[in-house]
Coordinates of C-alpha atoms and ligand atoms in Angstrom, one line a residue:
M1 CA -22.6 23.5 224.5
S2 CA -24.2 23.9 221.1
T3 CA -20.8 25.7 219.9
L4 CA -18.5 22.9 221.3
T5 CA -16.6 22.1 218.4
Y6 CA -15.7 18.2 218.7
E7 CA -12.7 15.8 218.1
A8 CA -11.9 12.7 217.1
N9 CA -9.2 11.5 219.4
L10 CA -8.5 10.2 222.8
D11 CA -7.4 13.8 223.9
F12 CA -9.8 15.5 223.3
A13 CA -12.3 12.9 224.8
R14 CA -9.9 13.3 227.9
K15 CA -10.3 16.5 228.1
L16 CA -13.6 16.4 228.1
D17 CA -14.1 13.9 230.9
R18 CA -11.6 15.9 232.9
E19 CA -13.8 19.3 232.5
D20 CA -16.6 17.4 233.0
V21 CA -18.2 18.1 236.8
L22 CA -20.4 15.3 237.0
H23 CA -17.2 12.9 236.4
P24 CA -16.9 11.1 240.1
F25 CA -20.3 10.3 240.0
R26 CA -19.1 7.2 237.9
E27 CA -17.0 5.9 240.8
Q28 CA -20.7 5.2 242.6
F29 CA -21.3 2.7 240.0
I30 CA -20.2 -1.1 239.6
F31 CA -19.3 -2.0 236.0
P32 CA -19.6 -5.3 234.4
Q33 CA -16.4 -6.7 234.2
H34 CA -15.1 -8.4 230.5
N35 CA -11.5 -9.3 230.4
G36 CA -11.1 -7.8 233.7
K37 CA -11.9 -4.4 232.5
D38 CA -14.9 -1.9 233.2
T39 CA -17.4 -2.8 229.7
I40 CA -18.7 0.5 227.9
Y41 CA -22.1 0.0 229.6
F42 CA -24.6 1.6 226.7
C43 CA -27.6 0.0 228.2
G44 CA -28.8 1.8 231.0
N45 CA -32.3 2.1 228.5
S46 CA -32.5 -0.9 229.4
L47 CA -31.4 -1.7 232.9
G48 CA -29.1 1.4 234.6
L49 CA -26.6 -0.2 236.6
Q50 CA -26.0 -0.6 240.2
S51 CA -24.9 2.2 242.2
K52 CA -22.2 0.9 245.8
G53 CA -24.7 2.8 248.4
V54 CA -27.4 0.4 247.2
A55 CA -26.2 -3.0 249.2
T56 CA -25.3 -1.2 252.5
E57 CA -29.0 0.9 252.1
L58 CA -30.7 -2.4 252.1
Q59 CA -28.5 -4.2 254.9
K60 CA -29.9 -1.6 257.1
E61 CA -33.5 -2.5 255.9
L62 CA -32.8 -5.8 256.4
D63 CA -31.5 -4.6 260.1
R64 CA -34.5 -2.6 260.6
W65 CA -37.0 -5.4 260.1
G66 CA -34.9 -7.6 261.9
S67 CA -34.9 -5.2 264.9
L68 CA -37.8 -3.4 264.3
A69 CA -40.0 -5.8 262.8
I70 CA -43.6 -4.0 263.2
D71 CA -42.4 -0.6 264.3
G72 CA -39.8 -0.1 261.4
F73 CA -43.5 1.5 259.7
F74 CA -43.2 3.8 262.2
T75 CA -40.4 4.6 263.8
G76 CA -36.6 5.6 263.1
D77 CA -35.0 7.4 260.5
T78 CA -36.6 5.9 257.5
P79 CA -40.3 4.9 258.7
W80 CA -41.9 2.7 256.0
L81 CA -45.1 4.3 256.4
Q82 CA -43.8 7.5 254.8
Y83 CA -41.0 6.0 252.8
H84 CA -42.2 6.7 249.5
E85 CA -42.7 10.8 250.4
E86 CA -38.7 11.2 249.9
L87 CA -38.9 9.8 246.0
S88 CA -41.8 11.8 245.4
Q89 CA -39.7 15.2 246.4
N90 CA -36.6 14.0 244.6
L91 CA -38.6 12.8 241.5
A92 CA -40.3 16.3 241.5
P93 CA -37.7 18.1 239.5
I94 CA -37.0 15.1 237.2
M95 CA -41.1 14.8 236.3
G96 CA -41.6 18.4 236.5
A97 CA -44.2 18.0 238.8
S98 CA -45.3 19.1 242.5
P99 CA -44.4 16.2 245.2
A100 CA -48.2 15.7 245.7
E101 CA -48.5 15.0 241.9
L102 CA -46.3 11.6 242.2
I103 CA -46.7 8.5 243.9
V104 CA -44.0 5.7 242.7
M105 CA -45.9 1.8 243.5
N106 CA -45.9 -1.2 242.0
T107 CA -44.5 -1.8 238.8
L108 CA -44.7 -0.1 235.1
T109 CA -47.2 -2.0 233.2
I110 CA -50.1 -2.2 236.5
N111 CA -49.5 1.8 236.4
L112 CA -50.3 1.8 233.1
H113 CA -53.4 -0.4 233.9
L114 CA -54.4 1.5 236.7
M115 CA -54.9 5.0 235.1
M116 CA -56.4 3.6 232.2
V117 CA -59.2 2.7 234.1
S118 CA -59.3 6.3 235.5
F119 CA -58.8 7.9 232.2
Y120 CA -60.0 6.0 229.6
R121 CA -63.9 6.2 230.5
P122 CA -64.7 5.6 226.6
T123 CA -68.7 6.0 225.4
K124 CA -70.7 4.7 222.3
E125 CA -69.3 7.9 220.8
R126 CA -65.8 8.6 221.8
F127 CA -63.7 5.8 222.3
K128 CA -60.8 5.9 220.4
I129 CA -57.1 5.6 221.7
I130 CA -54.3 6.9 219.9
M131 CA -50.9 6.2 220.2
E132 CA -47.9 5.9 218.2
A133 CA -47.3 2.9 215.8
G134 CA -44.7 0.5 217.3
A135 CA -45.3 1.2 221.1
F136 CA -43.6 -0.8 223.3
P137 CA -45.4 -4.6 223.2
S138 CA -46.4 -3.8 226.8
D139 CA -48.0 -0.9 225.9
Q140 CA -50.1 -2.3 222.7
Y141 CA -51.1 -5.1 224.6
A142 CA -52.3 -2.7 227.7
V143 CA -54.1 -0.3 225.1
E144 CA -55.6 -3.7 223.4
T145 CA -57.1 -5.1 226.6
Q146 CA -58.7 -2.6 227.9
V147 CA -60.6 -1.8 225.0
K148 CA -61.7 -5.2 224.9
F149 CA -62.3 -4.7 229.0
H150 CA -64.9 -1.9 227.9
G151 CA -66.3 -4.0 225.0
F152 CA -64.9 -2.4 222.0
D153 CA -63.6 -3.5 219.0
P154 CA -59.3 -2.8 219.1
A155 CA -59.5 -2.8 215.1
E156 CA -62.0 0.2 215.3
A157 CA -60.8 2.1 218.7
I158 CA -56.6 1.9 218.2
V159 CA -55.7 4.3 215.9
E160 CA -52.0 4.1 215.5
V161 CA -49.9 7.3 214.0
S162 CA -47.3 5.6 211.6
P163 CA -44.2 6.9 210.0
R164 CA -44.4 7.8 206.1
A165 CA -43.2 5.4 203.6
G166 CA -39.6 5.1 203.7
E167 CA -38.9 6.8 207.0
E168 CA -38.7 5.6 210.4
L169 CA -39.8 9.0 212.6
L170 CA -43.1 10.5 213.0
H171 CA -44.1 13.6 211.9
D172 CA -44.6 16.0 214.4
E173 CA -48.0 17.4 212.2
D174 CA -48.9 13.8 211.3
I175 CA -50.2 13.6 215.2
L176 CA -51.6 16.5 215.1
A177 CA -53.8 15.6 212.2
A178 CA -55.2 12.2 213.6
I179 CA -55.8 13.9 216.8
E180 CA -57.8 16.2 214.8
E181 CA -59.3 14.1 212.5
H182 CA -60.8 11.3 214.9
G183 CA -61.0 14.1 218.0
D184 CA -64.7 13.8 218.5
Q185 CA -64.4 10.1 218.4
T186 CA -61.7 9.8 221.2
A187 CA -61.2 9.3 224.7
L188 CA -57.6 8.9 225.1
I189 CA -54.2 10.0 223.7
L190 CA -51.1 7.7 225.0
F191 CA -47.4 8.6 223.8
G192 CA -44.9 7.3 224.8
G193 CA -42.8 10.0 225.6
V194 CA -39.7 9.1 223.9
N195 CA -39.8 6.2 221.5
Y196 CA -37.8 3.1 222.6
Y197 CA -37.0 2.0 219.2
T198 CA -36.2 5.6 217.7
G199 CA -34.9 7.4 220.8
Q200 CA -37.5 10.1 219.4
V201 CA -38.9 12.0 221.9
Y202 CA -42.2 13.4 221.0
D203 CA -43.5 17.3 221.7
M204 CA -45.6 16.3 224.6
Q205 CA -47.0 19.6 224.8
A206 CA -48.1 19.8 221.2
I207 CA -50.3 16.5 221.7
T208 CA -51.5 17.2 225.0
E209 CA -53.0 20.9 224.1
A210 CA -54.5 19.7 220.8
G211 CA -55.8 16.2 222.9
H212 CA -57.4 18.4 225.1
R213 CA -59.1 21.0 222.6
A214 CA -60.5 17.5 220.8
G215 CA -62.3 16.9 224.4
A216 CA -59.5 14.0 224.9
R217 CA -57.2 13.0 227.9
V218 CA -53.8 12.4 227.7
G219 CA -50.8 10.2 229.3
F220 CA -47.3 9.6 228.6
D221 CA -45.3 6.3 229.2
L222 CA -42.4 7.9 230.4
A223 CA -40.0 4.8 230.7
H224 CA -37.8 6.1 228.3
G225 CA -38.1 9.7 229.7
A226 CA -37.3 9.9 232.8
G227 CA -34.5 10.5 233.6
N228 CA -33.4 11.0 230.3
V229 CA -34.9 14.0 228.8
P230 CA -36.9 17.0 230.6
V231 CA -40.5 16.8 230.9
Q232 CA -43.0 19.6 232.8
L233 CA -45.6 17.5 233.1
H234 CA -47.5 19.6 236.0
D235 CA -46.8 23.5 233.2
W236 CA -48.0 20.4 230.1
N237 CA -51.4 19.7 232.0
V238 CA -50.8 16.1 231.1
D239 CA -53.2 14.3 233.0
F240 CA -51.3 11.4 233.8
A241 CA -47.9 9.4 233.3
V242 CA -46.4 6.3 234.4
W243 CA -43.1 5.2 234.2
C244 CA -40.1 2.7 235.2
S245 CA -36.9 3.3 237.9
Y246 CA -34.6 0.7 236.2
K247 CA -33.9 2.5 232.8
Y248 CA -32.0 5.5 233.2
L249 CA -33.3 6.0 236.9
N250 CA -30.7 2.9 237.6
S251 CA -33.0 1.2 240.8
G252 CA -32.5 -2.3 239.8
P253 CA -34.4 -4.7 238.2
G254 CA -38.2 -4.7 239.1
G255 CA -37.8 -1.7 240.2
S256 CA -41.2 0.1 241.4
S257 CA -43.0 2.5 239.2
G258 CA -43.5 6.1 239.6
A259 CA -47.0 8.0 238.6
F260 CA -48.3 11.5 237.9
V261 CA -51.9 12.2 237.9
H262 CA -52.8 16.1 237.8
E263 CA -53.4 18.0 240.8
R264 CA -57.0 19.1 238.9
H265 CA -58.0 15.6 239.3
S266 CA -56.8 14.7 242.9
G267 CA -59.6 16.1 244.3
D268 CA -61.9 14.7 241.5
P269 CA -64.4 12.2 243.6
D270 CA -66.2 11.4 240.6
L271 CA -62.8 10.3 238.9
P272 CA -63.1 6.0 238.9
R273 CA -60.2 4.4 240.3
F274 CA -59.7 1.0 241.5
A275 CA -59.3 1.2 245.2
G276 CA -57.3 -0.5 248.1
W277 CA -56.3 0.3 251.6
W278 CA -52.8 1.8 250.9
G279 CA -54.4 4.4 248.8
Y280 CA -56.8 5.9 251.6
E281 CA -56.4 8.8 253.4
E282 CA -53.3 8.3 255.7
S283 CA -54.5 9.9 259.7
T284 CA -57.4 7.3 259.2
R285 CA -56.4 4.5 257.4
F286 CA -55.6 2.4 260.2
L287 CA -59.1 3.1 261.9
M288 CA -59.8 0.6 258.9
R289 CA -63.3 2.2 258.5
K290 CA -65.7 1.2 255.2
G291 CA -66.2 3.3 252.2
F292 CA -63.0 4.5 250.1
K293 CA -62.0 8.2 250.8
P294 CA -58.8 9.0 249.0
A295 CA -55.9 10.0 249.9
A296 CA -55.1 13.9 248.7
G297 CA -53.1 13.8 245.6
A298 CA -50.9 10.6 243.0
A299 CA -51.2 8.8 246.5
G300 CA -54.6 8.2 246.2
W301 CA -53.6 5.8 244.2
Q302 CA -52.2 3.3 245.7
L303 CA -53.2 0.2 246.3
S304 CA -50.9 -1.9 248.5
T305 CA -48.2 -2.1 251.2
P306 CA -45.3 -0.7 249.5
N307 CA -42.2 -2.9 248.1
I308 CA -39.7 -1.3 250.5
L309 CA -37.2 -3.6 249.7
T310 CA -37.4 -2.4 245.6
M311 CA -37.7 1.3 247.0
V312 CA -34.3 1.0 248.7
P313 CA -32.0 0.8 245.5
H314 CA -34.9 4.1 243.9
R315 CA -33.8 6.1 247.2
V316 CA -30.5 5.6 246.7
S317 CA -30.8 6.5 242.9
L318 CA -32.9 9.7 243.3
Q319 CA -30.4 11.2 246.0
L320 CA -27.4 10.7 243.2
F321 CA -29.8 12.8 240.9
A322 CA -30.4 15.4 243.5
Q323 CA -26.8 15.7 244.2
A324 CA -25.7 15.6 240.1
G325 CA -28.8 18.0 239.5
F326 CA -31.2 16.6 236.7
Q327 CA -30.6 20.3 234.9
R328 CA -26.3 19.6 235.1
L329 CA -26.9 15.8 233.7
R330 CA -29.3 17.0 230.8
E331 CA -26.3 19.5 229.8
K332 CA -24.0 16.7 229.8
S333 CA -26.0 14.2 227.8
V334 CA -26.7 16.9 225.2
Q335 CA -23.0 16.6 224.8
L336 CA -22.4 13.6 225.5
T337 CA -24.5 12.1 222.5
G338 CA -23.7 14.8 220.0
Y339 CA -20.3 13.7 220.4
L340 CA -21.6 10.1 219.6
E341 CA -23.2 11.4 216.6
Y342 CA -20.5 13.6 215.7
L343 CA -18.1 10.0 215.7
I344 CA -20.6 7.9 214.6
R345 CA -21.1 10.1 211.6
E346 CA -17.2 10.3 210.6
V347 CA -17.5 6.5 210.9
S348 CA -20.6 6.1 208.9
G349 CA -19.5 8.4 206.3
Q350 CA -17.1 5.7 204.7
T351 CA -19.9 3.1 204.5
D352 CA -23.3 2.7 204.0
R353 CA -23.9 -0.5 206.3
F354 CA -25.4 1.6 209.1
R355 CA -27.0 5.1 209.7
I356 CA -28.2 6.6 212.5
I357 CA -32.5 7.3 212.7
T358 CA -32.8 8.8 216.0
P359 CA -33.5 12.5 215.5
D360 CA -30.7 15.4 215.2
A361 CA -32.1 17.7 217.5
P362 CA -30.9 17.3 220.6
N363 CA -34.8 18.3 222.0
R364 CA -35.8 15.5 220.0
R365 CA -34.2 12.9 221.3
G366 CA -32.4 12.1 224.5
C367 CA -29.4 9.6 225.5
Q368 CA -29.6 7.3 223.2
L369 CA -29.2 6.8 219.0
S370 CA -30.5 4.3 217.3
V371 CA -28.4 3.0 214.9
L372 CA -30.0 1.2 212.1
T373 CA -28.2 -1.6 210.3
T374 CA -27.9 -3.3 206.9
Q375 CA -28.3 -7.2 207.0
E376 CA -24.7 -7.7 208.2
G377 CA -26.0 -5.3 211.5
K378 CA -26.1 -8.5 213.9
D379 CA -22.5 -9.3 213.1
L380 CA -21.5 -6.1 213.9
F381 CA -23.2 -6.2 217.5
D382 CA -21.4 -9.5 218.4
Y383 CA -18.3 -8.2 217.1
L384 CA -19.0 -4.9 219.2
I385 CA -20.1 -7.1 222.5
D386 CA -16.6 -9.3 222.1
H387 CA -15.3 -6.3 222.9
G388 CA -16.4 -5.3 225.6
V389 CA -19.0 -2.6 224.7
I390 CA -22.9 -3.7 226.1
L391 CA -25.5 -2.6 223.8
D392 CA -28.3 -4.2 222.6
W393 CA -29.7 -5.6 219.7
R394 CA -33.8 -5.0 218.2
E395 CA -34.5 -7.4 215.1
H396 CA -36.0 -4.4 212.6
N397 CA -40.1 -3.5 213.2
L398 CA -40.3 -0.1 212.3
P399 CA -44.0 0.2 210.7
G400 CA -43.1 1.7 208.0
D401 CA -40.2 -0.9 207.2
T402 CA -39.1 -1.4 203.6
G403 CA -37.5 -5.0 204.6
Q404 CA -33.7 -3.8 203.6
S405 CA -32.6 -3.6 207.1
A406 CA -31.6 -5.9 210.1
G407 CA -32.1 -4.5 212.7
V408 CA -31.8 -1.9 215.4
I409 CA -28.0 -1.7 217.8
R410 CA -29.4 1.2 220.8
V411 CA -27.0 2.9 222.0
A412 CA -27.3 5.2 225.0
P413 CA -24.4 6.6 227.0
T414 CA -26.2 8.3 229.7
P415 CA -24.0 11.2 231.9
M416 CA -24.3 9.6 235.2
Y417 CA -21.4 7.1 234.8
N418 CA -20.4 7.1 231.3
T419 CA -18.0 9.1 229.9
F420 CA -16.5 10.7 227.0
E421 CA -13.6 8.1 226.7
D422 CA -16.8 5.6 226.5
V423 CA -17.7 6.9 223.3
F424 CA -14.7 7.4 221.9
R425 CA -13.8 4.1 222.5
F426 CA -17.4 2.8 221.0
A427 CA -16.4 4.7 218.2
E428 CA -12.9 3.5 217.9
L429 CA -14.1 -0.3 217.7
L430 CA -16.5 0.9 215.0
E431 CA -13.9 2.5 213.1
K432 CA -11.9 -0.9 213.3
Y433 CA -14.5 -3.7 212.4
V434 CA -15.8 -1.2 208.8
N435 CA -12.3 -1.0 207.9
Ligands
LIG1 C1 -39.7 -0.9 229.3 C2 -40.6 -0.7 229.3 C3 -42.0 -1.0 229.4 C4 -42.2 -2.1 230.5 O1 -42.8 -2.4 231.4 P1 -42.7 -3.6 233.1 O2 -44.3 -3.6 233.5 O3 -41.8 -2.5 233.8 O4 -42.2 -4.6 232.3 C5 -43.3 -0.9 229.4 N1 -43.5 0.8 228.5 C6 -42.1 1.2 227.7 C7 -43.2 1.7 227.2 C8 -41.0 0.9 227.9 O5 -40.1 1.2 227.5

């Protein structure tokens, strides 16, 4: 894979598509149209595309609701009572966890709060949270308000690790140094597995080890990691993780979120949690007894009756992931993003108007390349949109920003439905714009 020599021409891109065993999966997806043609959709990092099977499966569950009503929980092919089990099975290889360590429930920010209820237990001596500067805003607000909820001052309790002056990415050693420095006062380390803005993948294993050495708990928000980069949550000994299903996991706007709780915590009766009846031990749940008795595993963190209608697209999508095989998807992803990088470099060599800030090393990034642009960046973005490319634009907000950039264009070709030709067409437009 790494020995592949790329060529900047359409025939070469098409040859890679012909050789790609995952290419047929593209046919399963619905593409937004531009002038009667499929757009080049590079926004799977914000909202993955809808697969064609979703509508049929949704209609099936509506029919089951119509014909079975309450019995839909207990009978038929997909009883709602056990609906989450297949999701956990198919998520297991994607998250590097056992099915019992996984649960699909709620939405992401809610799950982040629920996990912090259990895993952020500050004391007067140990109350700090270490996180990356410039984390996704929802995570910043969740952390800030959790800290306040426990009566601490965010200015003292939140330690943000920033890029060095004039740089965009975090150094591993700066993260580890922060853990070392604040270790004995730190209750929780919370990082995005993949930074949403720069596309940088953090060394989750090293962070987890360092955090545990310091006596802290370690959790990850994998919103940009799930279905994008390989993770081994169980083997890395991560305490908890959360993610959403509507980005790389293609499960629809506001789709159900997932949570991971390491097996060593699930039987711990002293671990506090906010409970609801759906997290009660399943075989005796309907006896409706007083006194909460959690179900084993991550399922014991459920609160409410599951939202089946948002779990249907997730089920369909995870079946596609299982068919494609996550490892094969990742192998294609490395090639596809490698090709994108190669072509962008060819063009950016001719101009100083933009440059890639995402790490070069394939194991330190996923699909996404973040392209930092100068003043006229918004102009370039508008040009691409006008020519049928869908991607997204973020005003600059890097912690160490020197004020010279206008913003970042995030380009995320996904291995499930994007092609090498998509990538080539995109680069062709970039070149036309520059010259
Ligand atoms: C997308 C994203 C979110 C969004 O949270 P929701 O609760 O699903 O709206 C939160 N955190 C991160 C890191 C994200 O990338």
